[in-house]
Coordinates of C-alpha atoms and ligand atoms in Angstrom, one line a residue:
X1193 CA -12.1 -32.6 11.9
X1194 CA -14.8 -29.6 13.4
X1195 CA -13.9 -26.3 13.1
X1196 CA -13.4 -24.5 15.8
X1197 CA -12.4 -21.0 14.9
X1198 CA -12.3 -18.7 12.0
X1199 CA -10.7 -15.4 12.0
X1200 CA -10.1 -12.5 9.5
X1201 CA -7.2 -10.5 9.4
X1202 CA -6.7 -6.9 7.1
X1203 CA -3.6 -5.6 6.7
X1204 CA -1.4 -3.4 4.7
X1205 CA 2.4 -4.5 4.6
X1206 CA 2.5 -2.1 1.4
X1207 CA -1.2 -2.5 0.0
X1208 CA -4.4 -4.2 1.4
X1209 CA -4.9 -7.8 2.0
X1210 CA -7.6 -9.7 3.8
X1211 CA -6.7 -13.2 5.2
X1212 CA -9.3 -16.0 6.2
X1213 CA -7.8 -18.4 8.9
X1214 CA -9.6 -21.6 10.0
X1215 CA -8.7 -23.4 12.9
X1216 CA -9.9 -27.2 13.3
X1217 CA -10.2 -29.0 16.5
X1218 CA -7.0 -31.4 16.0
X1219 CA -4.9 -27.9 15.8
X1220 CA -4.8 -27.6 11.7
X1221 CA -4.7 -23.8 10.7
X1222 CA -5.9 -23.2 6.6
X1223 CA -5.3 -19.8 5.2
X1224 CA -7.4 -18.3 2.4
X1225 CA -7.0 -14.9 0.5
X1226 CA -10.4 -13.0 0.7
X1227 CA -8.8 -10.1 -0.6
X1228 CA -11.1 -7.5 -3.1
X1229 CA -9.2 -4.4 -4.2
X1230 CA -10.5 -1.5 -2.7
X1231 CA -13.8 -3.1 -1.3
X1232 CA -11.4 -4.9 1.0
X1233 CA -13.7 -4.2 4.2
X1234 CA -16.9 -5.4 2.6
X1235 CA -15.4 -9.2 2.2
X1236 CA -13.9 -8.7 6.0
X1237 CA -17.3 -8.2 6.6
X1238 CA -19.1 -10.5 4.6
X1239 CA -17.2 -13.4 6.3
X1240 CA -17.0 -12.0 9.9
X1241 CA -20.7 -11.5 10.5
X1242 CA -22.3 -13.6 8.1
X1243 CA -19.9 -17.0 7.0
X1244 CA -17.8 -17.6 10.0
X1245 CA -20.8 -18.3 12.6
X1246 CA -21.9 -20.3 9.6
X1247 CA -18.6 -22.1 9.8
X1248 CA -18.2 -23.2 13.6
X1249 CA -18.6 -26.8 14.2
X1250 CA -18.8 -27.8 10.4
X1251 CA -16.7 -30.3 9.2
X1252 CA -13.3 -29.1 7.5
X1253 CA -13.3 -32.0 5.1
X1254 CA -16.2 -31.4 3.7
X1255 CA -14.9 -28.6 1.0
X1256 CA -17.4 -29.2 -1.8
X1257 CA -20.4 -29.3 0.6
X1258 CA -19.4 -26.3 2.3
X1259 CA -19.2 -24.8 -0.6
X1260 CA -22.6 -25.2 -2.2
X1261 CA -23.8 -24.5 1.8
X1262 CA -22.3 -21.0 1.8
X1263 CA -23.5 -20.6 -2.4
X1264 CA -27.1 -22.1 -2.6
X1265 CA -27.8 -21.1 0.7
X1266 CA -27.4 -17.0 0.4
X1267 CA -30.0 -16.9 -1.6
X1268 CA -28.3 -13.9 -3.2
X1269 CA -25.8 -15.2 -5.4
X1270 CA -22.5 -14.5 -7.3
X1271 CA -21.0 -11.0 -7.4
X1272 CA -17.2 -10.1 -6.4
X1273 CA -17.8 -9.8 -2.1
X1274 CA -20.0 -13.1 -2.0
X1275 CA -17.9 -15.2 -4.1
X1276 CA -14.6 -13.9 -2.8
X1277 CA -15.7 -14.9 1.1
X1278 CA -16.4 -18.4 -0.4
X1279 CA -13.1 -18.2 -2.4
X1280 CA -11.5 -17.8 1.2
X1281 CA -13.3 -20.4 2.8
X1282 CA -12.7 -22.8 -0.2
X1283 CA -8.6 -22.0 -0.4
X1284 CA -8.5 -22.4 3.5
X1285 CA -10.3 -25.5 3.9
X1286 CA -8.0 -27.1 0.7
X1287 CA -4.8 -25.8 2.9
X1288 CA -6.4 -27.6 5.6
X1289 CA -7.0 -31.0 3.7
X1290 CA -3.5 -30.8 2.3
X1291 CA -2.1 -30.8 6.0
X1292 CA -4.5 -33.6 7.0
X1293 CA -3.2 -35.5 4.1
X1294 CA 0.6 -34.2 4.4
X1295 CA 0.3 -33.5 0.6
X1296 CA 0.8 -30.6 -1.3
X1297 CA -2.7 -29.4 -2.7
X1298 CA -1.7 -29.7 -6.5
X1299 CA -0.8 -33.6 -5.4
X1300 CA -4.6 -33.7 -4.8
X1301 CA -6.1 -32.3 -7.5
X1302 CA -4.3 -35.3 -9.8
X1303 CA -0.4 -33.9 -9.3
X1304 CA 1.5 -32.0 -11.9
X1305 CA 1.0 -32.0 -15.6
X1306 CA 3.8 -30.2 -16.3
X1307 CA 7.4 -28.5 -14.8
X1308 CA 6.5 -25.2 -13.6
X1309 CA 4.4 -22.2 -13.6
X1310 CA 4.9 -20.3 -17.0
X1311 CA 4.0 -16.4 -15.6
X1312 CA 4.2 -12.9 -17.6
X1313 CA 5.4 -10.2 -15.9
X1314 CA 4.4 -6.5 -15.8
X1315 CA 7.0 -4.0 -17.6
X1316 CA 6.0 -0.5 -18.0
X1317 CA 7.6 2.9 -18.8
X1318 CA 7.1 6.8 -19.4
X1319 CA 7.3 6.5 -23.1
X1320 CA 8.4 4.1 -26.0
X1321 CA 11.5 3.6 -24.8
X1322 CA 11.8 3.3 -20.9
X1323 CA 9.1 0.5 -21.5
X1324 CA 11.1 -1.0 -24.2
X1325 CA 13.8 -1.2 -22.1
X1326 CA 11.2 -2.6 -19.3
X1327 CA 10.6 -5.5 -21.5
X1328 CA 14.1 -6.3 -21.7
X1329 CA 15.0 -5.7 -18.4
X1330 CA 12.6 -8.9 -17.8
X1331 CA 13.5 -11.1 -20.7
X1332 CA 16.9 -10.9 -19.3
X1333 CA 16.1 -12.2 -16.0
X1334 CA 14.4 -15.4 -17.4
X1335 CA 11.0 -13.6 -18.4
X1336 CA 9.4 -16.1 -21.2
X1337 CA 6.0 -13.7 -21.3
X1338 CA 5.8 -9.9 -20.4
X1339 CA 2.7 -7.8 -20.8
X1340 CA 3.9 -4.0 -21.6
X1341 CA 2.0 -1.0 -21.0
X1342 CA 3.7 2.4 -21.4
X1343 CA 2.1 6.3 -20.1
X1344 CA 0.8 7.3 -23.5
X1345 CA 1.3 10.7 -24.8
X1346 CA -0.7 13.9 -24.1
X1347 CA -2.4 12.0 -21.0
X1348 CA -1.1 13.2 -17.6
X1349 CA -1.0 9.9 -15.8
X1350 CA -2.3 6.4 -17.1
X1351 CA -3.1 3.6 -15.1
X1352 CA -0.7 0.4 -15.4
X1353 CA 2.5 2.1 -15.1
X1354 CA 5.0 1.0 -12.4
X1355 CA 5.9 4.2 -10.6
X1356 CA 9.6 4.3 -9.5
X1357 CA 10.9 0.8 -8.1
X1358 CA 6.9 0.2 -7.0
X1359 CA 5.0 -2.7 -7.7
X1360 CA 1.9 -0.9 -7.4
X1361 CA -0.2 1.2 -9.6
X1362 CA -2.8 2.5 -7.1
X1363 CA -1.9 6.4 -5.4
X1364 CA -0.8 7.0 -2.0
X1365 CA -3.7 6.1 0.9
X1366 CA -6.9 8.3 -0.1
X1367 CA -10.2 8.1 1.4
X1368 CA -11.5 8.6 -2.5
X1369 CA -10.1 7.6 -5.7
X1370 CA -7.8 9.8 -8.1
X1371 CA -9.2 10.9 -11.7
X1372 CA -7.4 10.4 -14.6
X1373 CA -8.3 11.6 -18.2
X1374 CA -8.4 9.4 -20.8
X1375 CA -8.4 9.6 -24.5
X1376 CA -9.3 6.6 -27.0
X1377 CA -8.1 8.2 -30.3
X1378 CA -4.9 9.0 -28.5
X1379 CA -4.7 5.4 -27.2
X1380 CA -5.6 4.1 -30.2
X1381 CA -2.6 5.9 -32.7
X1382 CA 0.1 5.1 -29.5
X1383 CA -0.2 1.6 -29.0
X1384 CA 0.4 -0.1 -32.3
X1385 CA 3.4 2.0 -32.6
X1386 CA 4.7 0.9 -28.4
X1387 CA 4.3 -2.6 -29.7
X1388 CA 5.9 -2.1 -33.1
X1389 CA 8.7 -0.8 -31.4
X1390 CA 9.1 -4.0 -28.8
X1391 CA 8.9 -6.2 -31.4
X1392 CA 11.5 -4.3 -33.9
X1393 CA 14.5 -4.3 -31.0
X1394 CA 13.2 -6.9 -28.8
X1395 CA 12.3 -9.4 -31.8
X1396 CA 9.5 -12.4 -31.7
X1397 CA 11.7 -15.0 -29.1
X1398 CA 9.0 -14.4 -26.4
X1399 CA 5.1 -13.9 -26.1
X1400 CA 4.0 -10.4 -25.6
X1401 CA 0.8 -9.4 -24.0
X1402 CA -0.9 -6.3 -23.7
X1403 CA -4.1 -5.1 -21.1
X1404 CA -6.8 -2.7 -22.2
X1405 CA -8.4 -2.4 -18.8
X1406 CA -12.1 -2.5 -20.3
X1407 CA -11.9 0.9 -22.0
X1408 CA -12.6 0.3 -25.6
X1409 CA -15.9 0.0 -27.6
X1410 CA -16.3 -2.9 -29.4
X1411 CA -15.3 -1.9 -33.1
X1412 CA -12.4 0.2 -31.3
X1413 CA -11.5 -3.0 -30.1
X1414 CA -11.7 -4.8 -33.5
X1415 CA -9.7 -2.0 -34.6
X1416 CA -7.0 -2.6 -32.0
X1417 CA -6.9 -6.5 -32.4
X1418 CA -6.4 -6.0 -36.2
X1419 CA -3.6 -3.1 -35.9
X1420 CA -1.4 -5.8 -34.3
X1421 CA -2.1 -8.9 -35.4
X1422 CA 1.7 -8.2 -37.6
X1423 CA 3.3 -8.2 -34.1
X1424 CA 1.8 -12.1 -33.0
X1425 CA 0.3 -10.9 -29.5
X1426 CA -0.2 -13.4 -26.9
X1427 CA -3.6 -11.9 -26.1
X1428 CA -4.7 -8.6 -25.6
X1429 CA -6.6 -8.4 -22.2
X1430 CA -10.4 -6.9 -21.2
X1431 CA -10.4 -4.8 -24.3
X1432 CA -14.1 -4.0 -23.6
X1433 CA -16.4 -3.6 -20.4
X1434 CA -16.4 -7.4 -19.5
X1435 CA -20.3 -7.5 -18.0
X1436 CA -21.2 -7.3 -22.1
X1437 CA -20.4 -11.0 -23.4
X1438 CA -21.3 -10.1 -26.8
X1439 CA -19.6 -7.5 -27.7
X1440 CA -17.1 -10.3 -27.9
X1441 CA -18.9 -11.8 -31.1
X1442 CA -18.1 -8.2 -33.1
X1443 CA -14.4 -8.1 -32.2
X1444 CA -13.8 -11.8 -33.1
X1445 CA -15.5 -10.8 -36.4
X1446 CA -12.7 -8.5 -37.1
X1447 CA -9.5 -10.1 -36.1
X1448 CA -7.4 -13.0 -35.3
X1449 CA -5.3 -11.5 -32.2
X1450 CA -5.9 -13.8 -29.5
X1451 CA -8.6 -12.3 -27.1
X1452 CA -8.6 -12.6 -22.9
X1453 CA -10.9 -11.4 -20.5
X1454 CA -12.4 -12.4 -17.0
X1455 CA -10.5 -11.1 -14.2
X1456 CA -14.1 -9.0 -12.6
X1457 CA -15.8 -12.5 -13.6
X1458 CA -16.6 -14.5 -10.5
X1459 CA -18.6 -17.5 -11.2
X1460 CA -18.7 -19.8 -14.5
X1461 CA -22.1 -18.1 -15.3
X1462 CA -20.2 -14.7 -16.1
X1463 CA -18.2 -16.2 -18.8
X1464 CA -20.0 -19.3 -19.9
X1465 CA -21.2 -18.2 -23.5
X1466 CA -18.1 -16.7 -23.9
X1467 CA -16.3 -19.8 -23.6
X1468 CA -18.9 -21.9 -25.6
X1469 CA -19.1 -19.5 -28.2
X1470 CA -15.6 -19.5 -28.5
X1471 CA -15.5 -15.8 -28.4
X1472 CA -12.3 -15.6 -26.1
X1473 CA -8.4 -17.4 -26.1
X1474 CA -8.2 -17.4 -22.5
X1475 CA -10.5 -17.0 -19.4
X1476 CA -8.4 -15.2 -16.7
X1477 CA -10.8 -16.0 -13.4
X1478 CA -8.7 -15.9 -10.4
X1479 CA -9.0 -18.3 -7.6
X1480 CA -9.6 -15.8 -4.9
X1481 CA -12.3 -14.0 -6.5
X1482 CA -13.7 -16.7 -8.4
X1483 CA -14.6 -19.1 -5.6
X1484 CA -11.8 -20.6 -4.8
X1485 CA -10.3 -23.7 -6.4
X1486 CA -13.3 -25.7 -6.4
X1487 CA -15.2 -23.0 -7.8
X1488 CA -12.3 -22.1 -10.6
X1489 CA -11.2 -25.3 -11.4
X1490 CA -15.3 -25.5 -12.8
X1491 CA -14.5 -22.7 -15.5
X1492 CA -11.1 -23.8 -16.4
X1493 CA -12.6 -27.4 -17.0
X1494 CA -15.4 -26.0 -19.0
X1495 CA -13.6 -23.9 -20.8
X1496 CA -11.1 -27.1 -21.7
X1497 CA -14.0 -28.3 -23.7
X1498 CA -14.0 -25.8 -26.1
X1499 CA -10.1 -25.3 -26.1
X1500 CA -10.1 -21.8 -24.2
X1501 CA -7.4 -21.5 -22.4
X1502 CA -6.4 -20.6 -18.7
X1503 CA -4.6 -16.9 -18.1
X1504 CA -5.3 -16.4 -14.1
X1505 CA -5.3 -12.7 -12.9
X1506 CA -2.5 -12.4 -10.2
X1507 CA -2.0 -8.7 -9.8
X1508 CA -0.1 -7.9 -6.6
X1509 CA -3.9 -7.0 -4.9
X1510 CA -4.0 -11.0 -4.8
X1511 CA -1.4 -12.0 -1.8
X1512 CA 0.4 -14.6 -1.8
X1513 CA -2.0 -17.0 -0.6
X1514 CA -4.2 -16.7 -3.6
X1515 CA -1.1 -16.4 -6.1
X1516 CA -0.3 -19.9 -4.6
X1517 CA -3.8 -21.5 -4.5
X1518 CA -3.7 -20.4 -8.3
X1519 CA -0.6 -22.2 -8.5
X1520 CA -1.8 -25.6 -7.8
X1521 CA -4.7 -25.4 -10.2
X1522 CA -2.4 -24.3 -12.2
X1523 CA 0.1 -26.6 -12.6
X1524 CA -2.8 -29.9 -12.3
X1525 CA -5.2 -28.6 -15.3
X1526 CA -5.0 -29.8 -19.0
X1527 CA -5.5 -26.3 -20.3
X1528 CA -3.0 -24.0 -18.5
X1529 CA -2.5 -20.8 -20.5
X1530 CA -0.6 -18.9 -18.5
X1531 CA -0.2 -17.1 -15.2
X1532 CA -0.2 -13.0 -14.4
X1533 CA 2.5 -12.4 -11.7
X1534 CA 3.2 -9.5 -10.6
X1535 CA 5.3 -9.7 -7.3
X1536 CA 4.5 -8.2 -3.8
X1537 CA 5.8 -5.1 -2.0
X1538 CA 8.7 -5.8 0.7
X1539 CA 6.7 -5.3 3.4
X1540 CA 4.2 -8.3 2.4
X1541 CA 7.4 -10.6 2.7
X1542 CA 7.2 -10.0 6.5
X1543 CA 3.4 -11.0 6.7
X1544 CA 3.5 -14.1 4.4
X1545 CA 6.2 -16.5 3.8
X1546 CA 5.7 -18.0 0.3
X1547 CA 7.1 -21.5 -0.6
X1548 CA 6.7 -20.8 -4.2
X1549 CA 9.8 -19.2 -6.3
X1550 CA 10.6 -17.6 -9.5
X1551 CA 12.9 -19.8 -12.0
X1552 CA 13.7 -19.5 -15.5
X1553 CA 10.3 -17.7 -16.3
X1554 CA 8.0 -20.2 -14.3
X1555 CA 7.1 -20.2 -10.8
X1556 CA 7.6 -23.3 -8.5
X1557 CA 5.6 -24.5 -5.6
X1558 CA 7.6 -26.3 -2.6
X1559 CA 6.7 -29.2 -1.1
X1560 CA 4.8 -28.2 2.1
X1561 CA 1.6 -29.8 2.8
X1562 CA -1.3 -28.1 2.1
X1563 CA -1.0 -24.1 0.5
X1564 CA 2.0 -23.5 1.3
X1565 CA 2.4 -20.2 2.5
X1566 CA 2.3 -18.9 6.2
X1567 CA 0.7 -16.2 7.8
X1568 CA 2.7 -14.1 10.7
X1569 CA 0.0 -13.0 12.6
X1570 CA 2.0 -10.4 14.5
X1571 CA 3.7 -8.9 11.4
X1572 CA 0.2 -8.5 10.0
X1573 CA -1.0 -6.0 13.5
X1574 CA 2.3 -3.9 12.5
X1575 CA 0.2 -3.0 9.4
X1576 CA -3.2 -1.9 9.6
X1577 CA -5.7 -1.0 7.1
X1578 CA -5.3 1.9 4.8
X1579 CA -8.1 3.4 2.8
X1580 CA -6.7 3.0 -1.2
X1581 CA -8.8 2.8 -4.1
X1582 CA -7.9 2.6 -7.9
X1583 CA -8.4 5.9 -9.9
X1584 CA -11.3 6.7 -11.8
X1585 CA -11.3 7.3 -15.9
X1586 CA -12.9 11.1 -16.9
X1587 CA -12.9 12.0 -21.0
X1588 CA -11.3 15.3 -21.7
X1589 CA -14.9 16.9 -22.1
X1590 CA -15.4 15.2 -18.4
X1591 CA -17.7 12.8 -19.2
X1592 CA -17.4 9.2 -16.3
X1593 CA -15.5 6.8 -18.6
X1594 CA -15.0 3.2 -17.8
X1595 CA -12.3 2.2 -15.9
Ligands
LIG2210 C1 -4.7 -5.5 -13.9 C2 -4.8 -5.2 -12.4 O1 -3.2 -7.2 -13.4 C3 -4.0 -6.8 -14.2 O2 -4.3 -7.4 -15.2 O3 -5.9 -5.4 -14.6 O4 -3.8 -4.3 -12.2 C4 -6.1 -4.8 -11.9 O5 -6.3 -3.4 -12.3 C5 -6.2 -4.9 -10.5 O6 -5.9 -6.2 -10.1 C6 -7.5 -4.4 -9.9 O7 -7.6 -4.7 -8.6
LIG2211 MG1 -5.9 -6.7 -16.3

């Protein structure tokens, strides 16, 4: 089983995605998601001029030694392009050994350990009460998680919030990215009192998450974590800037909210004293950023040992290829958590045909072979590449903040 051909595709049925295809010479086709937010040419690149000529003639069924080839052999590991080309390569060659075998990928990686897919979804709202009403909106279409993130007051635009019947937070095509303003101490008195308020008319029947986006200081974040542990959050997400693991060790110190963080990790060695030191709930690695399965399913297994949870970032910049190569980790490994979903734009649905579906809260994989979603090549040309970046975080006094 040689491969023959490997071709990357970018394309924009509503935002950006990148998709790997390998070809094998007895006609198999694998599909991987090397898609990287905003950076989505640099991975195109990455695997056009440096991984596919690497890729010819190799056998398919060789995932794990491809793997180490394409890792070991760069000499210059990790980091979010690198190890998103692999993650690509990984997925596709997995879609292609479920096809060879006729099997679903998840029935290869030891079948299902449990029913479905439990996911949280994203409500969001102007104020209080529109996001209120967000969270219920979901609960009563099955929803058994929803993360809620509402515009907070005095700020003229913050990141997070659905805008109209959009499933994206990014502005309109830009060759440069937006600025926002932020303010902690306003951040800091609004949220308690947008979670107060789900809980008091929504009551404790569901989990309820909540994502930082990195922009905290460590004690702030203490502060945060201990202002609602009375709610029972299911985590509140990349309350710091995640490259510092220890700030982790201070926040822990001050409260018992359950922590998550990891979706800019991309390799095991990002998160491992995290996990070890037991300074995180959940590790939310993604499969297309993170290596691919054989890569992921590495930290999810480590972090099993020290009974950290998985919580994989699916944000709708991760198409429906990596949402469903997530899936079938998913639903094999011992320590699922649970899984971000966030839906596609309408256009997508034109350019990949998912088997998975939404049911009761969880997400269910079909039973095609392999991945299990396919890839219309000719929908894809209909949708070319559009410059689009996520905004950039300014203080009021104009200071760079992180984003
Ligand atoms: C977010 C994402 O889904 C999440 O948890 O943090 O919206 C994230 O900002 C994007 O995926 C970045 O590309
Ligand atoms: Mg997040």
């Amino acid at each position: 089983m040689k491969i023959t051909a490997a071709d990357v595709f970018v394309t924009c049925p509503g935002r950006n995605y990148v998709t790997l295809k390998i070809t094998t010479d007895d006609g198999l086709v694998g599909y991987g998601d090397a898609t990287l937010n905003g950076r989505e040419l640099s991975v195109a690149s990455y695997l056009r001029d440096h991984l596919v000529p690497l890729l010819i003639g190799r056998d398919a069924a060789r995932i794990s030694d491809t793997w180490q080839y394409l890792y070991r052999g760069a000499y210059w590991r990790r980091g979010p392009v690198t190890m998103t080309a692999i993650g690509a390569v990984d997925v596709a060659l997995w879609d292609i050994k479920g096809k060879a075998a006729g099997l679903p990928v998840y029935q290869l990686l030891g079948g299902a350990a449990r029913d479905g897919v439990t996911v949280y979804g994203h409500a969001s709202g102007a104020g209080i009460d529109e996001a209120v009403a967000d969270v219920a909106r979901f609960l009563a279409a099955g929803y058994r998680a929803v993360r809620v993130q509402s515009s907070v007051p005095g700020l003229d635009s913050t990141y997070g919030i659905r805008v109209g019947g959009g499933l994206t937070y990014e502005p309109a095509a830009d060759d440069r990215p937006v600025e926002d303003v932020w303010d902690t101490a306003a951040y800091l008195d609004f949220v308690p009192r947008l979670v107060a308020a789900t809980r008091d008319q929504l009551g404790y029947g569901f989990h309820l998450l909540h994502d930082v986006h990195h922009r905290l200081t460590p004690i702030e974040a203490a502060r945060l974590g201990r202002s609602l542990e009375p709610y029972r959050m299911f985590w509140i997400e990349d309350s710091t800037p995640a490259e510092d693991q220890s700030a982790f060790r201070l926040i822990r110190q001050h409260t018992v909210t359950p922590l998550a963080v990891g979706e800019v990790f991309n390799t095991i060695w990002d998160c491992k004293d995290l996990i070890a030191e037991r300074l995180v709930d959940y590790i939310r690695t993604s499969v297309p950023h993170t290596g691919g399965i054989t890569h992921t399913r590495r930290v999810f297994d480590f972090a099993d040992t020290y009974g950290v949870r998985s919580g994989s970032h699916g944000a709708g910049d991760i198409s429906p290829i990596g949402i469903a190569a997530a899936l079938h980790l998913d639903l094999t490994i011992p320590n699922f958590g649970i899984q971000e979903y966030m839906g596609h734009l309408d256009p997508a649905g034109e350019v990949f045909r998912s088997g998975y579906h939404l049911a009761d809260g969880m997400l269910h994989l079909g039973d095609e072979p392999g991945i299990g979603v396919q890839f219309d090549e000719e929908a894809a040309a209909r949708y070319p590449y559009q410059a689009r970046y996520l905004p950039v975080n300014r203080l009021t006094d104009g200071s760079m903040h992180d984003w």
